[in-house]
Short mmCIF file of C-alpha atoms and ligand atoms in Angstrom, two decimals:
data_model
loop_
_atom_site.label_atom_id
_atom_site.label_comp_id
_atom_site.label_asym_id
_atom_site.label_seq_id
_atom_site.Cartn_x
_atom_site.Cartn_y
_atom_site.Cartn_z
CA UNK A 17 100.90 69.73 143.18
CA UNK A 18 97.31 70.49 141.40
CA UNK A 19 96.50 74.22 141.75
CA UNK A 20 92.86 73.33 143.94
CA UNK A 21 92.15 70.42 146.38
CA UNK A 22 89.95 67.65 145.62
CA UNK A 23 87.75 67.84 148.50
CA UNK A 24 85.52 64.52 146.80
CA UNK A 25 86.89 62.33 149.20
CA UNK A 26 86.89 63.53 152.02
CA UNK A 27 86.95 61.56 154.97
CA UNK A 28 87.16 61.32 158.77
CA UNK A 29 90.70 60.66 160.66
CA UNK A 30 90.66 60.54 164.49
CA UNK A 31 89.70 62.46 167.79
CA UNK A 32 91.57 63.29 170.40
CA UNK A 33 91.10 64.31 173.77
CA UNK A 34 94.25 65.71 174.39
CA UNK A 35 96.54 67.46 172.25
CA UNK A 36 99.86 65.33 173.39
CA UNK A 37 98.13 62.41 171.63
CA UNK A 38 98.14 64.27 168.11
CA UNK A 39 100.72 62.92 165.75
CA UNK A 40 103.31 65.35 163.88
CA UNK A 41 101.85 67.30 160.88
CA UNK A 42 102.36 64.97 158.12
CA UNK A 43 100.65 67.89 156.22
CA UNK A 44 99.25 70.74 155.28
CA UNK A 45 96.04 72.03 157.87
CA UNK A 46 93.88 74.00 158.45
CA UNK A 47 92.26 75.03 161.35
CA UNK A 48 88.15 75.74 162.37
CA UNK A 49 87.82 77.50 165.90
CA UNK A 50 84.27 79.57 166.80
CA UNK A 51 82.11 79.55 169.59
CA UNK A 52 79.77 76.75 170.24
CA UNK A 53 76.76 76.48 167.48
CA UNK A 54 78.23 79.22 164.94
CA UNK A 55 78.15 76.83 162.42
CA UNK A 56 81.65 74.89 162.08
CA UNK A 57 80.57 71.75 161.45
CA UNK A 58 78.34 73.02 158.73
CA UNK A 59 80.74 74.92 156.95
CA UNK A 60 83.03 71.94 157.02
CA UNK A 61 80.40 69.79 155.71
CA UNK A 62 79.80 72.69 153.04
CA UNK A 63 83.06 72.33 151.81
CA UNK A 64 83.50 68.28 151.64
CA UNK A 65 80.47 68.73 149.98
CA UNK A 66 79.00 66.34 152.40
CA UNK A 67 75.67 66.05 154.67
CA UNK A 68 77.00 64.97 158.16
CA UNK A 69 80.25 63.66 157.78
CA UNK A 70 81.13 66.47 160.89
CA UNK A 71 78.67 66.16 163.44
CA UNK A 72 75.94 69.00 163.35
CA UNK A 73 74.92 68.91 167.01
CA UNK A 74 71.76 69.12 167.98
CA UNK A 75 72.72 69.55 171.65
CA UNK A 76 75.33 72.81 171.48
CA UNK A 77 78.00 72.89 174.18
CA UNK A 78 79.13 69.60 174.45
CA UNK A 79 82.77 70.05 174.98
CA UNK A 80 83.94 67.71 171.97
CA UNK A 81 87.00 66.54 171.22
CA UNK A 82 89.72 67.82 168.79
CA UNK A 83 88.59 66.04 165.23
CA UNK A 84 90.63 65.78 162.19
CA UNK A 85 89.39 65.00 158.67
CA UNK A 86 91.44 64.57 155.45
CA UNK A 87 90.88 65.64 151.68
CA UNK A 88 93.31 65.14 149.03
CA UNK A 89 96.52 65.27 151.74
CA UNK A 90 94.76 68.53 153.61
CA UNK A 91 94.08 67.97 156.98
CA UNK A 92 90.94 69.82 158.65
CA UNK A 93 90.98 70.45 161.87
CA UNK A 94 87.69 70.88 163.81
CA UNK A 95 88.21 72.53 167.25
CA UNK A 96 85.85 72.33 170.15
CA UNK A 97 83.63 75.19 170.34
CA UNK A 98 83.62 77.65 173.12
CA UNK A 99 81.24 80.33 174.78
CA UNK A 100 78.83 77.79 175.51
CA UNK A 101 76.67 79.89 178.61
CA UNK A 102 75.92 76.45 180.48
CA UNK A 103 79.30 75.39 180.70
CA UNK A 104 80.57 74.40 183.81
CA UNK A 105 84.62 75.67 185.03
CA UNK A 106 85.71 72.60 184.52
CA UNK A 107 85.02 72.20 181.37
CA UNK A 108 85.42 75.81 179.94
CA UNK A 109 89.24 74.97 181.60
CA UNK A 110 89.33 71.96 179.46
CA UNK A 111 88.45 73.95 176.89
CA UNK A 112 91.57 76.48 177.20
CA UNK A 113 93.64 73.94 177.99
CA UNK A 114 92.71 72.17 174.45
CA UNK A 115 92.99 74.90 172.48
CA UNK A 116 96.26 76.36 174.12
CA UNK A 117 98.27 73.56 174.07
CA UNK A 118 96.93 72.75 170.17
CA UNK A 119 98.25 76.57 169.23
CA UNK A 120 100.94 76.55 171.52
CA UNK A 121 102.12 72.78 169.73
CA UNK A 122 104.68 72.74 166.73
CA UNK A 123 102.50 72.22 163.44
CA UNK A 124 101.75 73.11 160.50
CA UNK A 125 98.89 76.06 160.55
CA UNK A 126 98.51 76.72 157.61
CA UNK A 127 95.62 78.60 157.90
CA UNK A 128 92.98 79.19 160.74
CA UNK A 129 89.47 79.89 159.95
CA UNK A 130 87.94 81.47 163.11
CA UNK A 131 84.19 81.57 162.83
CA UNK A 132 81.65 84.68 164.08
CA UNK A 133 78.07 85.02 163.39
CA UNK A 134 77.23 87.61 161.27
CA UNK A 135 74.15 88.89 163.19
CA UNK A 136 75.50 89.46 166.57
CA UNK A 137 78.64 91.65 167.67
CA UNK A 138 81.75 89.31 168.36
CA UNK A 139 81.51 88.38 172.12
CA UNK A 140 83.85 89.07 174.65
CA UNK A 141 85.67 84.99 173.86
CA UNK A 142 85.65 85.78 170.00
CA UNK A 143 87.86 89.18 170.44
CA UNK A 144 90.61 86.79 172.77
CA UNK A 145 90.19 84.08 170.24
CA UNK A 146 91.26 86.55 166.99
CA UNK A 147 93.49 89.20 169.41
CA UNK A 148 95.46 85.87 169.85
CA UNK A 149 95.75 84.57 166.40
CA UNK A 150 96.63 88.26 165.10
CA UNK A 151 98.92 88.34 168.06
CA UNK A 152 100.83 85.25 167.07
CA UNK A 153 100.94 85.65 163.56
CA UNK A 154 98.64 83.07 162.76
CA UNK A 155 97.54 82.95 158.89
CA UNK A 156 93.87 83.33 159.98
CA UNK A 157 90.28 84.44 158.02
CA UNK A 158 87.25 85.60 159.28
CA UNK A 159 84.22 83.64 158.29
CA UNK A 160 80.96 85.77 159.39
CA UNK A 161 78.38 82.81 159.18
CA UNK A 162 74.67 82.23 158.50
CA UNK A 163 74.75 85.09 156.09
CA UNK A 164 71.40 83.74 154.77
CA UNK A 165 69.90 84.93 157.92
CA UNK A 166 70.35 88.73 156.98
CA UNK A 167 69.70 90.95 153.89
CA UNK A 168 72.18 91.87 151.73
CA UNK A 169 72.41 95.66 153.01
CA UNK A 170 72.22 94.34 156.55
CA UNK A 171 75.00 91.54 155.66
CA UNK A 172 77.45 94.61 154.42
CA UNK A 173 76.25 96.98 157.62
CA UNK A 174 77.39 93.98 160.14
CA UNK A 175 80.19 93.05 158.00
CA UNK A 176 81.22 96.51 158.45
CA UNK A 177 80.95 96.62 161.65
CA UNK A 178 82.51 93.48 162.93
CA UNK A 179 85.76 94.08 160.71
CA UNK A 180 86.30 97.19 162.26
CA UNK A 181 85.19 95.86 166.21
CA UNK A 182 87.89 92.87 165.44
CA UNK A 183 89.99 95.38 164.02
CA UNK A 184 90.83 92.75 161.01
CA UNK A 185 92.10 93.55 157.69
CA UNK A 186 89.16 93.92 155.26
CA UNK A 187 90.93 91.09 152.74
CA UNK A 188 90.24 88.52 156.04
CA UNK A 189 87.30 88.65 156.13
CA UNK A 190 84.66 86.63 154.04
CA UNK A 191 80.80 86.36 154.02
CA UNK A 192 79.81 82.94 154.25
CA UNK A 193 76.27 80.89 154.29
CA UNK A 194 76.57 76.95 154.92
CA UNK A 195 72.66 76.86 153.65
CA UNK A 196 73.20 79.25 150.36
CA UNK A 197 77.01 78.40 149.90
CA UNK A 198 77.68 81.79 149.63
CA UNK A 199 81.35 82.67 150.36
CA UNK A 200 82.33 78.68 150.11
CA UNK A 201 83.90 79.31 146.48
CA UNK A 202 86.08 82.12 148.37
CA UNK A 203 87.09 80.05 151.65
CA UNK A 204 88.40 77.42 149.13
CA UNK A 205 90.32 79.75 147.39
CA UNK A 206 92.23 80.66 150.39
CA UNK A 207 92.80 77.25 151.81
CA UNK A 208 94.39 75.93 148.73
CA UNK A 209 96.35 79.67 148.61
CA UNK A 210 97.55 78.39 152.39
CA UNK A 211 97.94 75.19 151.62
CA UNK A 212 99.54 74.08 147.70
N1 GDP B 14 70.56 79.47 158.49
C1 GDP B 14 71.74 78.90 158.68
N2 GDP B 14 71.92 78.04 159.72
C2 GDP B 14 73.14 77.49 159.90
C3 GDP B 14 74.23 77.80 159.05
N3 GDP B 14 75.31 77.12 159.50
C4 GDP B 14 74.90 76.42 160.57
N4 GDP B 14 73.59 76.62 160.83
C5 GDP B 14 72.79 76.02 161.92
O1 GDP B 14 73.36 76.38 163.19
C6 GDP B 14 73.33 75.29 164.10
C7 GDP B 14 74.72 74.97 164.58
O2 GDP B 14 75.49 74.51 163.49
P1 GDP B 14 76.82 73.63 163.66
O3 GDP B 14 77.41 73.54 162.32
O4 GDP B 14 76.55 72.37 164.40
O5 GDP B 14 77.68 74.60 164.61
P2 GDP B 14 79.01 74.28 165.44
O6 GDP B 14 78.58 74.02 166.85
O7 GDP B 14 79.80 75.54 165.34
O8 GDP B 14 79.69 73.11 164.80
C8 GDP B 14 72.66 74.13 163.35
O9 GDP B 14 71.29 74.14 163.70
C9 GDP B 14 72.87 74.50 161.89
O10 GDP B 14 71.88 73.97 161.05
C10 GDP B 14 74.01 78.72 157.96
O11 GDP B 14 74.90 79.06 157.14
N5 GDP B 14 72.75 79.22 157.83
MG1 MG B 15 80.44 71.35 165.54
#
């Protein structure tokens, strides 16, 4: 297998509304969860090196689907978002529902790559999200988004500071900017670590 993935052609798969309808891993993937609006889509985008081929919404909180893309026999999974404020019960229990049964499913996770915005303390659904993937042994990284957003100092003080509120190991965490690409060279190096 080549030592980095060819992320050139990337390209969309399918959506599903419920995990059951998910084929078997056919291979490697890896895994975007974050709250609604932290910038998944955009960092996914960052990486294919594409403009919108994942949906940048311009109306946060829809409760999406489960959405797979493909590059170079990587599968990328993007996860609906949650912590959307307006969100009715129903559909924040839709939510846990989708994301249980994906995590609880038998597949290949080869890595997750939970999202939290740099500038704000991790909220109450980010801790459950991580304490869960930590909890399970997940091969998970932090990505602390929108980076360009703070100064360097204040990138390293909040860095700092979320690492130790998640209580993360410093090496899983990574500073990341879908506008500046900072931190994109890094996330790449530990998907095709996870995945080749
Ligand atoms: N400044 C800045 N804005 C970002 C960045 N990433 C995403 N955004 C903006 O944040 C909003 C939500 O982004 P999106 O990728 O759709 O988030 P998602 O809901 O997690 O998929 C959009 O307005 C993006 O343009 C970033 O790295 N820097
Ligand atoms: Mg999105």
């Amino acid at each position: 297998m080549a030592d980095s993935i060819n992320y050139q052609l990337a390209k969309f798969v399918a959506s599903y509304g419920k995990v059951s309808q998910i084929p078997e891993s056919t291979c490697p993937e890896v895994s975007f969860v974050g709250r609604s609006n932290v910038g998944k889509s955009s960092i996914m985008n960052k990486l294919f090196g594409r403009k919108n081929l994942v949906k940048v919404s311009s109306t946060p909180g829809k409760t999406s689907n489960i959405n797979f893309f493909e590059a170079d026999d990587v599968h990328f999974v993007d996860l609906p978002g949650y912590g959307f404020a307006r969100r009715s019960k129903a559909e924040r229990d839709r939510w846990a529902e989708l994301i249980g049964d994906f995590f609880d499913s038998e597949r290949s996770f080869n890595l997750v790559v939970s999202l939290v915005d740099i500038r704000h303390d991790p909220s109450k659904l980010d801790h459950d999200m991580i304490d869960y993937l930590q909890g399970n042994e997940f091969n998970f990284i932090v990505c602390l988004t929108k980076a360009d957003k703070l100064s360097r100092t204040q990138q390293a003080r909040q860095a700092a500071v979320i690492k130790k509120q998640l209580n993360v190991p410093a090496e899983n965490v990574i500073i990341t900017s879908s506008q500046t690409g900072v931190g994109i060279d890094e996330l790449k190096k530990r998907i095709a670590e996870a995945c080749l």
